[in-house]
């Protein structure tokens, strides 16, 4: 593993982390806080907070980030290229670091859906350029602690890049500009993740690669995920299991939790660097997955690592 400055987020391996999105109402904010409190019992490596396209939830993101950092929660705010000038990015970085955040997830981002958008006005077209700017800004401001920067990875291919070989070049460019780790888009086929991890290593990407997991808890949620994940494959066995449930919500939820639990168990057996749960601001499914895995603390994980090494050959 490369000598990256990831100790703040990856002091323990594998890492466990959760993603939240900024709520739009006070009720949503209260529910989010309740979810965060429940998941804190597992001492996550970090939590991340998404960033709305075109300004829709950007102020909310900053508010949530500041609140979580103030509570002592290791927080990784998302930061996107879309709809920003260099000055705006600099101001956001100043705000996050002043609040005590020490990490950023640098993304290209999606264009806004409900308002006009002119990409020519963006200071950066690609996440690699954003990573470069963050490192440059960090150097100029002489921060007391180097920022930990994460970037996105797409196990089953980036929707805008057909050439999978060139896609790896683009990903490596983000690492070469100074990114410290990769967090993958959600996936349901572990073989896709393992192949992606192997291809990363073959092209010289040796930073931690965190697996993105989202349990399916409803048919409508599955359709929404298919829309948001832009090309993620839904295995036939998962789809058939959902159909067998006959529309029963509790059965569908249980199927999704069991499927995700099996995914995580296999990933842990294969020495995954970390697992990132896309929570949709809810704690139930993630809590159930933890219980199914039998993870109460990192003592169990350390023992798993030891056994993996003993029985590897």
Short mmCIF file of C-alpha atoms in Angstrom, two decimals:
data_model
loop_
_atom_site.label_atom_id
_atom_site.label_comp_id
_atom_site.label_asym_id
_atom_site.label_seq_id
_atom_site.Cartn_x
_atom_site.Cartn_y
_atom_site.Cartn_z
CA UNK A 1 0.00 0.00 0.00
CA UNK A 2 1.24 3.43 -0.86
CA UNK A 3 2.44 5.77 1.83
CA UNK A 4 -0.62 8.03 1.66
CA UNK A 5 -1.76 10.42 4.32
CA UNK A 6 -4.90 8.51 5.22
CA UNK A 7 -4.25 7.81 8.90
CA UNK A 8 -7.02 10.19 9.97
CA UNK A 9 -9.64 8.11 8.14
CA UNK A 10 -7.95 4.72 7.93
CA UNK A 11 -6.32 4.31 11.32
CA UNK A 12 -8.11 0.97 11.45
CA UNK A 13 -8.48 -1.39 8.56
CA UNK A 14 -10.89 -2.17 7.08
CA UNK A 15 -12.67 1.16 7.45
CA UNK A 16 -16.42 1.43 7.91
CA UNK A 17 -18.15 4.61 6.83
CA UNK A 18 -21.59 6.01 6.06
CA UNK A 19 -22.96 8.52 3.57
CA UNK A 20 -25.74 11.01 4.30
CA UNK A 21 -27.48 13.72 2.31
CA UNK A 22 -28.54 17.11 3.66
CA UNK A 23 -32.19 17.10 4.83
CA UNK A 24 -34.58 19.69 3.45
CA UNK A 25 -36.80 20.08 6.53
CA UNK A 26 -36.39 20.32 10.29
CA UNK A 27 -38.06 16.93 10.62
CA UNK A 28 -35.48 15.53 8.22
CA UNK A 29 -32.69 17.16 10.19
CA UNK A 30 -33.96 15.61 13.43
CA UNK A 31 -34.25 12.19 11.77
CA UNK A 32 -30.72 12.49 10.37
CA UNK A 33 -29.30 13.33 13.78
CA UNK A 34 -31.09 10.30 15.25
CA UNK A 35 -29.60 8.10 12.52
CA UNK A 36 -26.09 9.47 13.10
CA UNK A 37 -26.36 8.87 16.85
CA UNK A 38 -27.48 5.25 16.32
CA UNK A 39 -24.67 4.51 13.87
CA UNK A 40 -22.03 6.18 16.05
CA UNK A 41 -22.07 3.16 18.36
CA UNK A 42 -20.05 1.37 15.66
CA UNK A 43 -17.37 4.07 15.76
CA UNK A 44 -17.29 4.63 11.99
CA UNK A 45 -14.04 5.71 10.40
CA UNK A 46 -15.90 8.68 8.93
CA UNK A 47 -19.23 9.88 7.59
CA UNK A 48 -19.62 11.70 4.28
CA UNK A 49 -22.16 14.35 3.32
CA UNK A 50 -23.35 14.74 -0.27
CA UNK A 51 -23.39 17.97 -2.23
CA UNK A 52 -26.34 19.10 -4.33
CA UNK A 53 -25.92 20.03 -7.99
CA UNK A 54 -26.37 23.63 -8.98
CA UNK A 55 -26.64 25.00 -5.45
CA UNK A 56 -29.76 23.04 -4.50
CA UNK A 57 -28.42 21.72 -1.20
CA UNK A 58 -24.97 23.25 -0.95
CA UNK A 59 -25.77 25.53 1.98
CA UNK A 60 -27.46 22.61 3.72
CA UNK A 61 -24.36 20.50 3.13
CA UNK A 62 -22.17 23.10 4.79
CA UNK A 63 -24.55 23.38 7.74
CA UNK A 64 -24.63 19.60 8.26
CA UNK A 65 -20.84 19.34 7.92
CA UNK A 66 -20.25 22.10 10.48
CA UNK A 67 -22.71 20.48 12.90
CA UNK A 68 -21.14 17.02 12.62
CA UNK A 69 -17.59 18.33 12.97
CA UNK A 70 -18.66 20.30 16.04
CA UNK A 71 -19.93 17.02 17.53
CA UNK A 72 -16.53 15.42 17.01
CA UNK A 73 -17.66 13.16 14.16
CA UNK A 74 -14.99 12.54 11.48
CA UNK A 75 -16.73 14.15 8.51
CA UNK A 76 -15.91 14.10 4.81
CA UNK A 77 -17.88 16.69 2.82
CA UNK A 78 -18.39 16.16 -0.90
CA UNK A 79 -17.12 18.90 -3.20
CA UNK A 80 -17.97 19.04 -6.92
CA UNK A 81 -16.71 20.83 -9.99
CA UNK A 82 -20.16 21.63 -11.35
CA UNK A 83 -21.26 25.25 -11.15
CA UNK A 84 -18.20 26.64 -9.38
CA UNK A 85 -15.47 29.21 -9.92
CA UNK A 86 -12.04 28.85 -8.35
CA UNK A 87 -12.90 31.56 -5.86
CA UNK A 88 -16.05 29.73 -4.75
CA UNK A 89 -14.14 26.48 -4.30
CA UNK A 90 -11.50 28.32 -2.26
CA UNK A 91 -14.17 29.89 -0.04
CA UNK A 92 -15.78 26.50 0.57
CA UNK A 93 -12.42 24.97 1.48
CA UNK A 94 -11.74 27.82 3.87
CA UNK A 95 -15.10 27.27 5.54
CA UNK A 96 -14.65 23.52 5.92
CA UNK A 97 -11.10 23.69 7.25
CA UNK A 98 -11.98 26.54 9.61
CA UNK A 99 -14.78 24.34 11.00
CA UNK A 100 -12.30 21.54 11.61
CA UNK A 101 -12.84 19.25 8.62
CA UNK A 102 -9.67 17.51 7.48
CA UNK A 103 -10.93 15.57 4.46
CA UNK A 104 -12.73 16.14 1.14
CA UNK A 105 -14.37 13.84 -1.39
CA UNK A 106 -13.57 15.51 -4.72
CA UNK A 107 -16.08 14.75 -7.49
CA UNK A 108 -16.94 16.02 -10.94
CA UNK A 109 -20.61 16.10 -9.94
CA UNK A 110 -23.85 15.98 -11.89
CA UNK A 111 -25.36 19.00 -13.68
CA UNK A 112 -28.52 20.49 -12.14
CA UNK A 113 -31.74 19.05 -13.51
CA UNK A 114 -34.20 21.86 -12.91
CA UNK A 115 -32.30 24.95 -13.98
CA UNK A 116 -30.17 26.16 -16.92
CA UNK A 117 -26.57 25.07 -16.79
CA UNK A 118 -23.57 26.30 -18.78
CA UNK A 119 -20.56 23.99 -18.23
CA UNK A 120 -18.23 26.50 -19.90
CA UNK A 121 -18.47 28.65 -16.77
CA UNK A 122 -17.10 25.89 -14.51
CA UNK A 123 -13.51 26.39 -13.40
CA UNK A 124 -12.90 22.62 -13.57
CA UNK A 125 -14.20 20.02 -16.01
CA UNK A 126 -12.73 16.96 -14.33
CA UNK A 127 -12.22 15.76 -10.78
CA UNK A 128 -8.46 15.46 -11.37
CA UNK A 129 -8.35 19.23 -11.91
CA UNK A 130 -10.27 19.78 -8.67
CA UNK A 131 -7.84 17.54 -6.77
CA UNK A 132 -4.92 19.51 -8.22
CA UNK A 133 -6.52 22.80 -7.14
CA UNK A 134 -7.18 21.54 -3.61
CA UNK A 135 -3.55 20.48 -3.21
CA UNK A 136 -2.38 23.83 -4.58
CA UNK A 137 -4.72 25.75 -2.26
CA UNK A 138 -3.60 23.62 0.67
CA UNK A 139 0.07 24.39 -0.05
CA UNK A 140 -0.57 28.11 -0.35
CA UNK A 141 -2.44 28.23 2.96
CA UNK A 142 0.09 26.07 4.82
CA UNK A 143 -2.50 24.06 6.68
CA UNK A 144 -1.32 22.43 9.92
CA UNK A 145 -2.64 19.07 8.69
CA UNK A 146 -2.63 17.72 5.15
CA UNK A 147 -6.14 17.19 3.80
CA UNK A 148 -7.19 13.63 3.01
CA UNK A 149 -8.77 13.61 -0.45
CA UNK A 150 -11.00 10.87 -1.78
CA UNK A 151 -12.26 10.37 -5.35
CA UNK A 152 -14.92 8.23 -6.98
CA UNK A 153 -14.38 4.91 -8.75
CA UNK A 154 -16.81 3.02 -10.98
CA UNK A 155 -16.50 -0.76 -10.75
CA UNK A 156 -18.71 -1.35 -13.76
CA UNK A 157 -17.46 1.57 -15.80
CA UNK A 158 -18.00 5.31 -15.80
CA UNK A 159 -21.21 6.10 -17.73
CA UNK A 160 -19.43 8.76 -19.81
CA UNK A 161 -16.37 6.66 -20.72
CA UNK A 162 -16.81 3.71 -23.05
CA UNK A 163 -13.11 2.90 -23.27
CA UNK A 164 -12.42 1.00 -20.04
CA UNK A 165 -8.64 1.17 -20.54
CA UNK A 166 -8.71 4.94 -20.94
CA UNK A 167 -11.03 5.11 -17.94
CA UNK A 168 -8.26 3.71 -15.76
CA UNK A 169 -5.93 6.42 -17.08
CA UNK A 170 -8.43 9.05 -15.97
CA UNK A 171 -8.70 7.44 -12.54
CA UNK A 172 -4.93 7.25 -12.16
CA UNK A 173 -4.72 10.94 -13.09
CA UNK A 174 -6.80 11.73 -10.00
CA UNK A 175 -4.43 9.73 -7.84
CA UNK A 176 -1.35 11.30 -9.45
CA UNK A 177 -2.74 14.76 -8.68
CA UNK A 178 -2.83 13.87 -5.00
CA UNK A 179 -5.93 11.83 -4.14
CA UNK A 180 -5.47 9.48 -1.19
CA UNK A 181 -8.22 6.89 -1.65
CA UNK A 182 -11.02 5.73 -3.93
CA UNK A 183 -14.65 5.23 -2.92
CA UNK A 184 -16.62 3.21 -5.43
CA UNK A 185 -20.08 3.75 -6.82
CA UNK A 186 -22.57 1.25 -5.40
CA UNK A 187 -22.51 -2.25 -6.89
CA UNK A 188 -24.28 -5.56 -6.35
CA UNK A 189 -21.81 -7.95 -7.97
CA UNK A 190 -18.62 -8.43 -5.97
CA UNK A 191 -16.85 -9.87 -8.99
CA UNK A 192 -17.09 -6.43 -10.58
CA UNK A 193 -15.39 -4.91 -7.53
CA UNK A 194 -12.62 -7.51 -7.42
CA UNK A 195 -11.93 -7.04 -11.13
CA UNK A 196 -11.87 -3.26 -10.67
CA UNK A 197 -9.45 -3.58 -7.75
CA UNK A 198 -7.15 -5.83 -9.79
CA UNK A 199 -7.15 -3.41 -12.72
CA UNK A 200 -6.30 -0.54 -10.38
CA UNK A 201 -3.30 -2.40 -9.05
CA UNK A 202 -2.16 -3.34 -12.56
CA UNK A 203 -1.96 0.32 -13.62
CA UNK A 204 -0.12 1.38 -10.46
CA UNK A 205 -3.02 2.65 -8.34
CA UNK A 206 -2.12 1.47 -4.86
CA UNK A 207 -4.27 3.66 -2.60
CA UNK A 208 -7.08 2.19 -0.45
CA UNK A 209 -10.20 1.26 -2.43
CA UNK A 210 -13.43 1.44 -0.44
CA UNK A 211 -16.42 -0.60 -1.59
CA UNK A 212 -19.74 1.26 -1.87
CA UNK A 213 -22.71 -0.79 -0.61
CA UNK A 214 -26.39 0.13 -0.64
CA UNK A 215 -28.97 -2.42 0.55
CA UNK A 216 -32.15 -2.58 -1.52
CA UNK A 217 -35.12 -2.13 0.82
CA UNK A 218 -37.97 -1.54 -1.65
CA UNK A 219 -38.86 -2.00 -5.32
CA UNK A 220 -39.20 1.76 -5.73
CA UNK A 221 -35.81 2.18 -4.10
CA UNK A 222 -34.32 -0.34 -6.52
CA UNK A 223 -35.69 1.63 -9.48
CA UNK A 224 -34.35 4.86 -8.00
CA UNK A 225 -30.94 3.28 -7.52
CA UNK A 226 -30.95 2.08 -11.13
CA UNK A 227 -31.52 5.68 -12.18
CA UNK A 228 -28.91 7.22 -9.88
CA UNK A 229 -26.19 4.61 -10.26
CA UNK A 230 -25.95 5.09 -14.03
CA UNK A 231 -25.27 1.58 -15.29
CA UNK A 232 -24.93 -0.52 -12.14
CA UNK A 233 -25.86 -4.15 -12.85
CA UNK A 234 -28.65 -5.75 -10.84
CA UNK A 235 -27.87 -9.51 -10.74
CA UNK A 236 -30.70 -11.80 -11.81
CA UNK A 237 -30.62 -13.67 -8.48
CA UNK A 238 -31.30 -10.44 -6.58
CA UNK A 239 -34.06 -9.44 -8.99
CA UNK A 240 -35.68 -12.90 -8.80
CA UNK A 241 -35.59 -12.83 -5.01
CA UNK A 242 -37.37 -9.47 -5.07
CA UNK A 243 -40.04 -10.84 -7.41
CA UNK A 244 -40.60 -13.86 -5.17
CA UNK A 245 -41.46 -11.47 -2.34
CA UNK A 246 -44.62 -10.58 -4.25
CA UNK A 247 -44.54 -6.94 -3.28
CA UNK A 248 -44.41 -7.56 0.48
CA UNK A 249 -42.40 -4.64 1.86
CA UNK A 250 -40.96 -6.39 4.92
CA UNK A 251 -39.88 -9.40 2.82
CA UNK A 252 -38.21 -7.16 0.24
CA UNK A 253 -36.39 -5.28 2.97
CA UNK A 254 -35.16 -8.53 4.54
CA UNK A 255 -33.96 -9.83 1.15
CA UNK A 256 -32.01 -6.63 0.53
CA UNK A 257 -30.39 -6.71 3.97
CA UNK A 258 -29.41 -10.38 3.65
CA UNK A 259 -28.01 -9.82 0.15
CA UNK A 260 -25.94 -6.83 1.29
CA UNK A 261 -24.77 -8.76 4.36
CA UNK A 262 -23.50 -11.57 2.15
CA UNK A 263 -21.78 -9.03 -0.08
CA UNK A 264 -20.02 -7.45 2.88
CA UNK A 265 -19.01 -10.82 4.33
CA UNK A 266 -17.38 -11.84 1.05
CA UNK A 267 -15.64 -8.47 0.75
CA UNK A 268 -14.23 -8.76 4.27
CA UNK A 269 -12.98 -12.28 3.53
CA UNK A 270 -11.18 -10.81 0.50
CA UNK A 271 -9.41 -8.14 2.61
CA UNK A 272 -11.34 -5.14 1.35
CA UNK A 273 -9.79 -1.83 2.43
CA UNK A 274 -13.13 -0.49 3.61
CA UNK A 275 -16.91 -0.55 3.20
CA UNK A 276 -18.91 2.62 2.63
CA UNK A 277 -22.66 2.36 3.28
CA UNK A 278 -25.03 4.53 1.27
CA UNK A 279 -27.60 4.92 4.04
CA UNK A 280 -30.27 7.15 2.44
CA UNK A 281 -30.28 8.80 5.90
CA UNK A 282 -31.71 5.66 7.53
CA UNK A 283 -30.02 3.46 10.08
CA UNK A 284 -32.13 0.26 10.19
CA UNK A 285 -30.64 -1.58 7.21
CA UNK A 286 -27.05 -0.70 8.10
CA UNK A 287 -27.56 -1.72 11.72
CA UNK A 288 -29.01 -5.04 10.60
CA UNK A 289 -26.08 -5.67 8.27
CA UNK A 290 -23.66 -5.06 11.12
CA UNK A 291 -25.55 -7.51 13.31
CA UNK A 292 -25.59 -10.13 10.54
CA UNK A 293 -21.82 -9.77 10.15
CA UNK A 294 -21.32 -10.13 13.89
CA UNK A 295 -19.19 -6.99 14.00
CA UNK A 296 -19.24 -5.51 17.48
CA UNK A 297 -15.82 -3.92 17.47
CA UNK A 298 -12.49 -4.02 15.68
CA UNK A 299 -11.22 -6.92 17.75
CA UNK A 300 -13.33 -9.19 15.56
CA UNK A 301 -11.94 -7.56 12.42
CA UNK A 302 -8.35 -7.93 13.63
CA UNK A 303 -8.98 -11.62 14.24
CA UNK A 304 -10.49 -11.98 10.77
CA UNK A 305 -7.39 -10.40 9.25
CA UNK A 306 -5.18 -12.84 11.13
CA UNK A 307 -7.22 -15.87 10.04
CA UNK A 308 -7.25 -14.65 6.43
CA UNK A 309 -3.45 -14.54 6.45
CA UNK A 310 -3.14 -17.95 8.07
CA UNK A 311 -5.43 -19.74 5.62
CA UNK A 312 -4.54 -17.82 2.47
CA UNK A 313 -2.09 -20.42 1.20
#
